């Protein structure tokens, strides 16, 4: 299934973000190469989350991937969290995402049909 974001392929948006980050780093704010990379990673992870949400496939994986990228970017920009705190936040995000998706998923077959197959 082909999915677009605001009428454009996600790769177009990722390329635009990369160019904008390079432009801002060259002419507006002096940021390190690591920070530029972190911003690009977070942008690509966000695009992945949007596409997964639109096609209803892999939303939990995309959400946790985006959260990991955002956390990595935050750490790169000076967020000072211990490894324990990072793990706790990621575990919370994963559990909440799974709980939400669980309410949105329907079984492909009725429960009665599944019980007949098991018998």
Short mmCIF file of N, CA, C and O in Angstrom, two decimals:
data_model
loop_
_atom_site.label_atom_id
_atom_site.label_comp_id
_atom_site.label_asym_id
_atom_site.label_seq_id
_atom_site.Cartn_x
_atom_site.Cartn_y
_atom_site.Cartn_z
N UNK A 1 0.83 -1.17 0.00
CA UNK A 1 0.00 0.00 0.00
C UNK A 1 0.89 1.25 0.00
O UNK A 1 1.76 1.40 0.84
N UNK A 2 0.65 2.11 -0.95
CA UNK A 2 1.42 3.34 -1.06
C UNK A 2 0.85 4.37 -0.09
O UNK A 2 -0.34 4.62 -0.08
N UNK A 3 1.70 4.97 0.73
CA UNK A 3 1.23 5.95 1.68
C UNK A 3 2.02 7.24 1.52
O UNK A 3 3.23 7.22 1.34
N UNK A 4 1.31 8.35 1.57
CA UNK A 4 1.95 9.64 1.46
C UNK A 4 1.66 10.47 2.71
O UNK A 4 0.73 10.19 3.45
N UNK A 5 2.46 11.48 2.91
CA UNK A 5 2.28 12.42 4.00
C UNK A 5 2.11 13.79 3.36
O UNK A 5 3.02 14.27 2.68
N UNK A 6 0.94 14.38 3.53
CA UNK A 6 0.61 15.65 2.87
C UNK A 6 0.86 15.58 1.36
O UNK A 6 1.38 16.51 0.76
N UNK A 7 0.49 14.44 0.76
CA UNK A 7 0.57 14.29 -0.68
C UNK A 7 1.95 13.96 -1.24
O UNK A 7 2.13 13.88 -2.45
N UNK A 8 2.92 13.77 -0.39
CA UNK A 8 4.29 13.47 -0.85
C UNK A 8 4.80 12.18 -0.20
O UNK A 8 4.40 11.83 0.90
N UNK A 9 5.70 11.52 -0.89
CA UNK A 9 6.33 10.32 -0.33
C UNK A 9 7.13 10.69 0.92
O UNK A 9 7.72 11.79 0.98
N UNK A 10 7.17 9.81 1.92
CA UNK A 10 7.95 10.10 3.13
C UNK A 10 9.42 10.41 2.84
O UNK A 10 10.03 11.24 3.53
N UNK A 11 9.99 9.79 1.82
CA UNK A 11 11.40 10.05 1.49
C UNK A 11 11.61 11.50 1.07
O UNK A 11 12.67 12.08 1.34
N UNK A 12 10.61 12.11 0.44
CA UNK A 12 10.72 13.52 0.05
C UNK A 12 10.81 14.38 1.30
O UNK A 12 11.64 15.30 1.39
N UNK A 13 9.96 14.10 2.29
CA UNK A 13 9.98 14.87 3.53
C UNK A 13 11.29 14.65 4.29
O UNK A 13 11.84 15.60 4.86
N UNK A 14 11.78 13.42 4.31
CA UNK A 14 13.05 13.15 4.98
C UNK A 14 14.18 13.93 4.32
O UNK A 14 15.05 14.50 5.00
N UNK A 15 14.19 13.97 3.00
CA UNK A 15 15.20 14.74 2.29
C UNK A 15 15.09 16.23 2.58
O UNK A 15 16.10 16.92 2.76
N UNK A 16 13.85 16.74 2.63
CA UNK A 16 13.65 18.15 2.94
C UNK A 16 14.16 18.49 4.34
O UNK A 16 14.83 19.50 4.53
N UNK A 17 13.86 17.64 5.29
CA UNK A 17 14.35 17.87 6.66
C UNK A 17 15.87 17.87 6.68
O UNK A 17 16.49 18.74 7.31
N UNK A 18 16.48 16.92 6.00
CA UNK A 18 17.95 16.85 5.98
C UNK A 18 18.55 18.13 5.40
O UNK A 18 19.51 18.68 5.94
N UNK A 19 17.97 18.63 4.32
CA UNK A 19 18.48 19.86 3.70
C UNK A 19 18.27 21.05 4.64
O UNK A 19 19.16 21.89 4.80
N UNK A 20 17.09 21.14 5.25
CA UNK A 20 16.82 22.24 6.18
C UNK A 20 17.77 22.22 7.37
O UNK A 20 18.27 23.27 7.80
N UNK A 21 18.03 21.03 7.90
CA UNK A 21 18.96 20.91 9.03
C UNK A 21 20.35 21.38 8.60
O UNK A 21 21.01 22.13 9.33
N UNK A 22 20.79 20.96 7.43
CA UNK A 22 22.11 21.38 6.94
C UNK A 22 22.15 22.90 6.74
O UNK A 22 23.14 23.55 7.08
N UNK A 23 21.10 23.46 6.18
CA UNK A 23 21.04 24.90 5.94
C UNK A 23 21.10 25.67 7.25
O UNK A 23 21.87 26.62 7.40
N UNK A 24 20.26 25.26 8.21
CA UNK A 24 20.24 25.94 9.50
C UNK A 24 21.59 25.82 10.19
O UNK A 24 22.10 26.79 10.77
N UNK A 25 22.20 24.64 10.13
CA UNK A 25 23.50 24.44 10.76
C UNK A 25 24.59 25.27 10.08
O UNK A 25 25.54 25.72 10.73
N UNK A 26 24.46 25.49 8.78
CA UNK A 26 25.49 26.25 8.06
C UNK A 26 25.33 27.75 8.22
O UNK A 26 26.32 28.47 8.29
N UNK A 27 24.09 28.24 8.29
CA UNK A 27 23.89 29.68 8.22
C UNK A 27 23.22 30.31 9.43
O UNK A 27 23.24 31.53 9.57
N UNK A 28 22.58 29.52 10.29
CA UNK A 28 21.80 30.12 11.39
C UNK A 28 22.39 29.78 12.75
O UNK A 28 22.75 30.66 13.52
N UNK A 29 22.46 28.50 13.07
CA UNK A 29 22.92 28.05 14.38
C UNK A 29 24.05 27.04 14.19
O UNK A 29 23.93 26.13 13.38
N UNK A 30 25.11 27.22 14.93
CA UNK A 30 26.23 26.29 14.83
C UNK A 30 25.93 25.07 15.70
O UNK A 30 25.96 25.15 16.93
N UNK A 31 25.59 23.96 15.06
CA UNK A 31 25.33 22.71 15.79
C UNK A 31 26.27 21.63 15.28
O UNK A 31 26.72 21.66 14.14
N UNK A 32 26.53 20.68 16.14
CA UNK A 32 27.46 19.61 15.79
C UNK A 32 26.85 18.65 14.77
O UNK A 32 25.63 18.60 14.58
N UNK A 33 27.72 17.89 14.16
CA UNK A 33 27.27 16.86 13.22
C UNK A 33 26.41 15.83 13.93
O UNK A 33 25.43 15.33 13.37
N UNK A 34 26.74 15.52 15.18
CA UNK A 34 25.94 14.56 15.96
C UNK A 34 24.51 15.07 16.16
O UNK A 34 23.55 14.30 16.07
N UNK A 35 24.37 16.36 16.45
CA UNK A 35 23.04 16.93 16.65
C UNK A 35 22.25 16.91 15.34
O UNK A 35 21.06 16.58 15.32
N UNK A 36 22.90 17.25 14.24
CA UNK A 36 22.24 17.19 12.93
C UNK A 36 21.75 15.77 12.65
O UNK A 36 20.61 15.58 12.21
N UNK A 37 22.59 14.80 12.94
CA UNK A 37 22.22 13.40 12.74
C UNK A 37 21.03 13.03 13.62
O UNK A 37 20.08 12.38 13.18
N UNK A 38 21.06 13.47 14.87
CA UNK A 38 19.97 13.18 15.79
C UNK A 38 18.64 13.76 15.33
O UNK A 38 17.60 13.11 15.40
N UNK A 39 18.67 14.99 14.82
CA UNK A 39 17.45 15.62 14.32
C UNK A 39 16.92 14.84 13.12
O UNK A 39 15.72 14.58 13.00
N UNK A 40 17.81 14.45 12.21
CA UNK A 40 17.39 13.69 11.03
C UNK A 40 16.82 12.33 11.43
O UNK A 40 15.81 11.88 10.86
N UNK A 41 17.42 11.69 12.40
CA UNK A 41 16.92 10.39 12.87
C UNK A 41 15.52 10.54 13.46
O UNK A 41 14.62 9.76 13.17
N UNK A 42 15.34 11.56 14.29
CA UNK A 42 14.03 11.79 14.89
C UNK A 42 12.98 12.09 13.82
O UNK A 42 11.84 11.61 13.90
N UNK A 43 13.35 12.85 12.80
CA UNK A 43 12.41 13.18 11.72
C UNK A 43 12.01 11.93 10.94
O UNK A 43 10.82 11.73 10.64
N UNK A 44 12.98 11.09 10.64
CA UNK A 44 12.68 9.85 9.90
C UNK A 44 11.82 8.92 10.76
O UNK A 44 10.88 8.30 10.27
N UNK A 45 12.10 8.86 12.05
CA UNK A 45 11.29 8.03 12.94
C UNK A 45 9.86 8.56 13.01
O UNK A 45 8.90 7.78 13.02
N UNK A 46 9.70 9.88 13.04
CA UNK A 46 8.36 10.46 13.04
C UNK A 46 7.62 10.13 11.74
O UNK A 46 6.44 9.78 11.76
N UNK A 47 8.31 10.21 10.62
CA UNK A 47 7.68 9.85 9.35
C UNK A 47 7.26 8.39 9.35
O UNK A 47 6.18 8.04 8.86
N UNK A 48 8.10 7.52 9.90
CA UNK A 48 7.74 6.11 10.01
C UNK A 48 6.50 5.90 10.86
O UNK A 48 5.63 5.10 10.54
N UNK A 49 6.41 6.66 11.94
CA UNK A 49 5.23 6.59 12.80
C UNK A 49 3.98 7.04 12.06
O UNK A 49 2.93 6.39 12.13
N UNK A 50 4.08 8.13 11.31
CA UNK A 50 2.93 8.63 10.55
C UNK A 50 2.47 7.61 9.52
O UNK A 50 1.28 7.33 9.39
N UNK A 51 3.40 7.04 8.79
CA UNK A 51 3.05 6.05 7.77
C UNK A 51 2.43 4.82 8.42
O UNK A 51 1.40 4.31 7.96
N UNK A 52 3.01 4.33 9.51
CA UNK A 52 2.45 3.16 10.20
C UNK A 52 1.04 3.45 10.69
O UNK A 52 0.16 2.61 10.60
N UNK A 53 0.82 4.65 11.19
CA UNK A 53 -0.51 5.02 11.67
C UNK A 53 -1.51 5.05 10.52
O UNK A 53 -2.63 4.56 10.65
N UNK A 54 -1.08 5.60 9.38
CA UNK A 54 -1.99 5.71 8.23
C UNK A 54 -2.36 4.36 7.65
O UNK A 54 -3.48 4.15 7.21
N UNK A 55 -1.42 3.42 7.62
CA UNK A 55 -1.70 2.12 7.02
C UNK A 55 -2.09 1.08 8.07
O UNK A 55 -2.33 -0.07 7.73
N UNK A 56 -2.14 1.49 9.32
CA UNK A 56 -2.55 0.62 10.43
C UNK A 56 -1.71 -0.65 10.51
O UNK A 56 -2.22 -1.74 10.72
N UNK A 57 -0.41 -0.50 10.37
CA UNK A 57 0.47 -1.66 10.43
C UNK A 57 1.73 -1.29 11.20
O UNK A 57 2.44 -0.36 10.84
N UNK A 58 2.01 -2.00 12.25
CA UNK A 58 3.25 -1.79 12.98
C UNK A 58 3.27 -0.52 13.80
O UNK A 58 4.34 0.06 14.02
N UNK A 59 2.12 -0.07 14.27
CA UNK A 59 2.06 1.20 14.99
C UNK A 59 2.87 1.14 16.29
O UNK A 59 3.58 2.09 16.61
N UNK A 60 2.79 0.04 17.02
CA UNK A 60 3.53 -0.06 18.28
C UNK A 60 5.03 0.02 18.02
O UNK A 60 5.76 0.76 18.69
N UNK A 61 5.50 -0.71 17.03
CA UNK A 61 6.93 -0.67 16.71
C UNK A 61 7.35 0.72 16.26
O UNK A 61 8.40 1.23 16.66
N UNK A 62 6.53 1.36 15.45
CA UNK A 62 6.86 2.70 14.98
C UNK A 62 6.84 3.71 16.12
O UNK A 62 7.71 4.58 16.20
N UNK A 63 5.87 3.58 17.02
CA UNK A 63 5.79 4.50 18.15
C UNK A 63 6.99 4.34 19.08
O UNK A 63 7.60 5.33 19.48
N UNK A 64 7.34 3.13 19.39
CA UNK A 64 8.49 2.93 20.27
C UNK A 64 9.79 3.34 19.57
O UNK A 64 10.68 3.89 20.21
N UNK A 65 9.88 3.11 18.27
CA UNK A 65 11.06 3.56 17.53
C UNK A 65 11.17 5.07 17.53
O UNK A 65 12.26 5.63 17.72
N UNK A 66 10.03 5.75 17.35
CA UNK A 66 10.04 7.22 17.41
C UNK A 66 10.44 7.69 18.80
O UNK A 66 11.22 8.63 18.95
N UNK A 67 9.89 7.06 19.83
CA UNK A 67 10.22 7.46 21.21
C UNK A 67 11.71 7.26 21.49
O UNK A 67 12.35 8.11 22.12
N UNK A 68 12.28 6.17 21.00
CA UNK A 68 13.71 5.94 21.18
C UNK A 68 14.54 7.00 20.46
O UNK A 68 15.52 7.50 21.01
N UNK A 69 14.13 7.35 19.24
CA UNK A 69 14.85 8.37 18.49
C UNK A 69 14.73 9.73 19.18
O UNK A 69 15.72 10.47 19.28
N UNK A 70 13.54 10.06 19.66
CA UNK A 70 13.35 11.33 20.35
C UNK A 70 14.15 11.37 21.65
O UNK A 70 14.76 12.40 21.98
N UNK A 71 14.19 10.26 22.37
CA UNK A 71 14.98 10.19 23.59
C UNK A 71 16.46 10.34 23.29
O UNK A 71 17.18 11.07 23.98
N UNK A 72 16.93 9.68 22.23
CA UNK A 72 18.34 9.81 21.84
C UNK A 72 18.68 11.25 21.46
O UNK A 72 19.73 11.78 21.83
N UNK A 73 17.77 11.89 20.73
CA UNK A 73 17.98 13.30 20.38
C UNK A 73 18.01 14.16 21.64
O UNK A 73 18.87 15.04 21.79
N UNK A 74 17.08 13.92 22.55
CA UNK A 74 17.07 14.67 23.80
C UNK A 74 18.35 14.50 24.59
O UNK A 74 18.91 15.48 25.11
N UNK A 75 18.85 13.29 24.66
CA UNK A 75 20.11 13.04 25.35
C UNK A 75 21.26 13.78 24.65
O UNK A 75 22.14 14.34 25.30
N UNK A 76 21.23 13.78 23.33
CA UNK A 76 22.26 14.48 22.56
C UNK A 76 22.22 15.99 22.81
O UNK A 76 23.24 16.65 22.81
N UNK A 77 21.01 16.51 23.05
CA UNK A 77 20.86 17.95 23.26
C UNK A 77 21.01 18.35 24.73
O UNK A 77 20.83 19.51 25.07
N UNK A 78 21.32 17.38 25.60
CA UNK A 78 21.62 17.74 26.98
C UNK A 78 20.68 17.19 28.03
O UNK A 78 20.83 17.49 29.21
N UNK A 79 19.69 16.40 27.65
CA UNK A 79 18.81 15.79 28.63
C UNK A 79 19.64 14.84 29.48
O UNK A 79 20.33 13.96 28.97
N UNK A 80 19.61 15.03 30.78
CA UNK A 80 20.48 14.26 31.67
C UNK A 80 19.67 13.26 32.48
O UNK A 80 19.32 13.50 33.63
N UNK A 81 19.33 12.14 31.85
CA UNK A 81 18.58 11.08 32.51
C UNK A 81 19.48 9.87 32.70
O UNK A 81 20.27 9.51 31.82
N UNK A 82 19.31 9.19 33.82
CA UNK A 82 20.04 7.96 34.06
C UNK A 82 19.51 6.86 33.13
O UNK A 82 18.41 6.97 32.59
N UNK A 83 20.28 5.80 33.00
CA UNK A 83 19.85 4.67 32.18
C UNK A 83 18.57 4.06 32.74
O UNK A 83 17.69 3.64 31.98
N UNK A 84 18.43 4.03 34.07
CA UNK A 84 17.22 3.50 34.69
C UNK A 84 16.00 4.33 34.32
O UNK A 84 14.93 3.79 34.01
N UNK A 85 16.13 5.63 34.35
CA UNK A 85 15.01 6.51 34.01
C UNK A 85 14.64 6.37 32.54
O UNK A 85 13.47 6.32 32.18
N UNK A 86 15.65 6.28 31.67
CA UNK A 86 15.39 6.09 30.24
C UNK A 86 14.63 4.78 30.02
O UNK A 86 13.65 4.74 29.26
N UNK A 87 15.08 3.72 30.66
CA UNK A 87 14.42 2.41 30.50
C UNK A 87 12.99 2.46 31.02
O UNK A 87 12.08 1.88 30.39
N UNK A 88 12.76 3.14 32.14
CA UNK A 88 11.41 3.23 32.69
C UNK A 88 10.49 3.99 31.74
O UNK A 88 9.34 3.57 31.52
N UNK A 89 10.96 5.07 31.18
CA UNK A 89 10.14 5.86 30.24
C UNK A 89 9.82 5.04 29.00
O UNK A 89 8.68 5.01 28.53
N UNK A 90 10.80 4.35 28.46
CA UNK A 90 10.58 3.53 27.26
C UNK A 90 9.62 2.38 27.56
O UNK A 90 8.76 2.06 26.73
N UNK A 91 9.75 1.76 28.74
CA UNK A 91 8.83 0.68 29.10
C UNK A 91 7.40 1.22 29.21
O UNK A 91 6.46 0.59 28.72
N UNK A 92 7.25 2.40 29.82
CA UNK A 92 5.93 3.00 29.94
C UNK A 92 5.33 3.29 28.57
O UNK A 92 4.17 2.97 28.31
N UNK A 93 6.10 3.88 27.67
CA UNK A 93 5.62 4.18 26.33
C UNK A 93 5.20 2.91 25.60
O UNK A 93 4.15 2.86 24.96
N UNK A 94 5.98 1.87 25.72
CA UNK A 94 5.67 0.60 25.05
C UNK A 94 4.37 0.00 25.59
O UNK A 94 3.51 -0.43 24.82
N UNK A 95 4.21 -0.02 26.90
CA UNK A 95 3.00 -0.59 27.51
C UNK A 95 1.76 0.21 27.12
O UNK A 95 0.73 -0.36 26.76
N UNK A 96 1.85 1.53 27.16
CA UNK A 96 0.70 2.36 26.80
C UNK A 96 0.34 2.15 25.32
O UNK A 96 -0.83 2.01 24.98
N UNK A 97 1.36 2.10 24.46
CA UNK A 97 1.10 1.89 23.03
C UNK A 97 0.44 0.54 22.79
O UNK A 97 -0.51 0.43 22.02
N UNK A 98 0.95 -0.49 23.45
CA UNK A 98 0.37 -1.82 23.28
C UNK A 98 -1.06 -1.87 23.81
O UNK A 98 -1.93 -2.49 23.20
N UNK A 99 -1.32 -1.20 24.92
CA UNK A 99 -2.67 -1.19 25.48
C UNK A 99 -3.64 -0.48 24.54
O UNK A 99 -4.77 -0.92 24.34
N UNK A 100 -3.19 0.61 23.93
CA UNK A 100 -4.04 1.34 23.00
C UNK A 100 -4.32 0.50 21.76
O UNK A 100 -5.46 0.37 21.34
N UNK A 101 -3.29 -0.09 21.18
CA UNK A 101 -3.47 -0.87 19.96
C UNK A 101 -4.36 -2.07 20.25
O UNK A 101 -5.19 -2.44 19.43
N UNK A 102 -4.25 -2.63 21.42
CA UNK A 102 -5.08 -3.80 21.80
C UNK A 102 -6.56 -3.47 21.69
O UNK A 102 -7.36 -4.30 21.28
N UNK A 103 -6.94 -2.24 22.02
CA UNK A 103 -8.35 -1.84 21.94
C UNK A 103 -8.79 -1.58 20.51
O UNK A 103 -9.99 -1.52 20.24
N UNK A 104 -7.86 -1.43 19.60
CA UNK A 104 -8.18 -1.08 18.21
C UNK A 104 -8.18 -2.28 17.27
O UNK A 104 -8.61 -2.17 16.13
N UNK A 105 -7.70 -3.42 17.74
CA UNK A 105 -7.52 -4.59 16.88
C UNK A 105 -8.74 -5.50 16.98
O UNK A 105 -9.26 -5.75 18.06
N UNK A 106 -9.17 -6.00 15.83
CA UNK A 106 -10.27 -6.98 15.81
C UNK A 106 -9.73 -8.30 15.30
O UNK A 106 -8.89 -8.34 14.42
N UNK A 107 -10.23 -9.36 15.87
CA UNK A 107 -9.80 -10.69 15.44
C UNK A 107 -10.28 -10.92 14.01
O UNK A 107 -11.39 -10.54 13.65
N UNK A 108 -9.47 -11.58 13.18
CA UNK A 108 -9.87 -11.84 11.79
C UNK A 108 -11.00 -12.87 11.68
O UNK A 108 -11.67 -12.94 10.68
N UNK A 109 -11.19 -13.67 12.74
CA UNK A 109 -12.28 -14.65 12.74
C UNK A 109 -13.03 -14.53 14.07
O UNK A 109 -12.45 -14.15 15.08
N UNK A 110 -14.31 -14.87 14.09
CA UNK A 110 -15.06 -14.83 15.36
C UNK A 110 -14.49 -15.82 16.37
O UNK A 110 -13.89 -16.84 15.99
N UNK A 111 -14.68 -15.56 17.64
CA UNK A 111 -14.16 -16.43 18.70
C UNK A 111 -14.68 -17.84 18.56
O UNK A 111 -13.97 -18.81 18.80
N UNK A 112 -15.94 -18.00 18.17
CA UNK A 112 -16.53 -19.34 18.03
C UNK A 112 -15.79 -20.15 16.96
O UNK A 112 -15.53 -21.34 17.15
N UNK A 113 -15.44 -19.51 15.87
CA UNK A 113 -14.71 -20.21 14.80
C UNK A 113 -13.32 -20.61 15.27
O UNK A 113 -12.82 -21.70 14.94
N UNK A 114 -12.67 -19.77 16.07
CA UNK A 114 -11.35 -20.11 16.58
C UNK A 114 -11.42 -21.31 17.52
O UNK A 114 -10.53 -22.15 17.53
N UNK A 115 -12.49 -21.41 18.28
CA UNK A 115 -12.64 -22.55 19.21
C UNK A 115 -12.86 -23.84 18.42
O UNK A 115 -12.40 -24.89 18.83
N UNK A 116 -13.56 -23.79 17.31
CA UNK A 116 -13.77 -24.98 16.48
C UNK A 116 -12.45 -25.49 15.90
O UNK A 116 -12.22 -26.68 15.82
N UNK A 117 -11.58 -24.56 15.54
CA UNK A 117 -10.29 -24.94 14.98
C UNK A 117 -9.43 -25.63 16.02
O UNK A 117 -8.71 -26.58 15.74
N UNK A 118 -9.50 -25.17 17.28
CA UNK A 118 -8.70 -25.75 18.35
C UNK A 118 -9.19 -27.14 18.76
O UNK A 118 -8.44 -27.93 19.26
N UNK A 119 -10.44 -27.45 18.53
CA UNK A 119 -11.02 -28.72 18.98
C UNK A 119 -10.56 -29.88 18.16
O UNK A 119 -9.96 -29.99 17.25
#
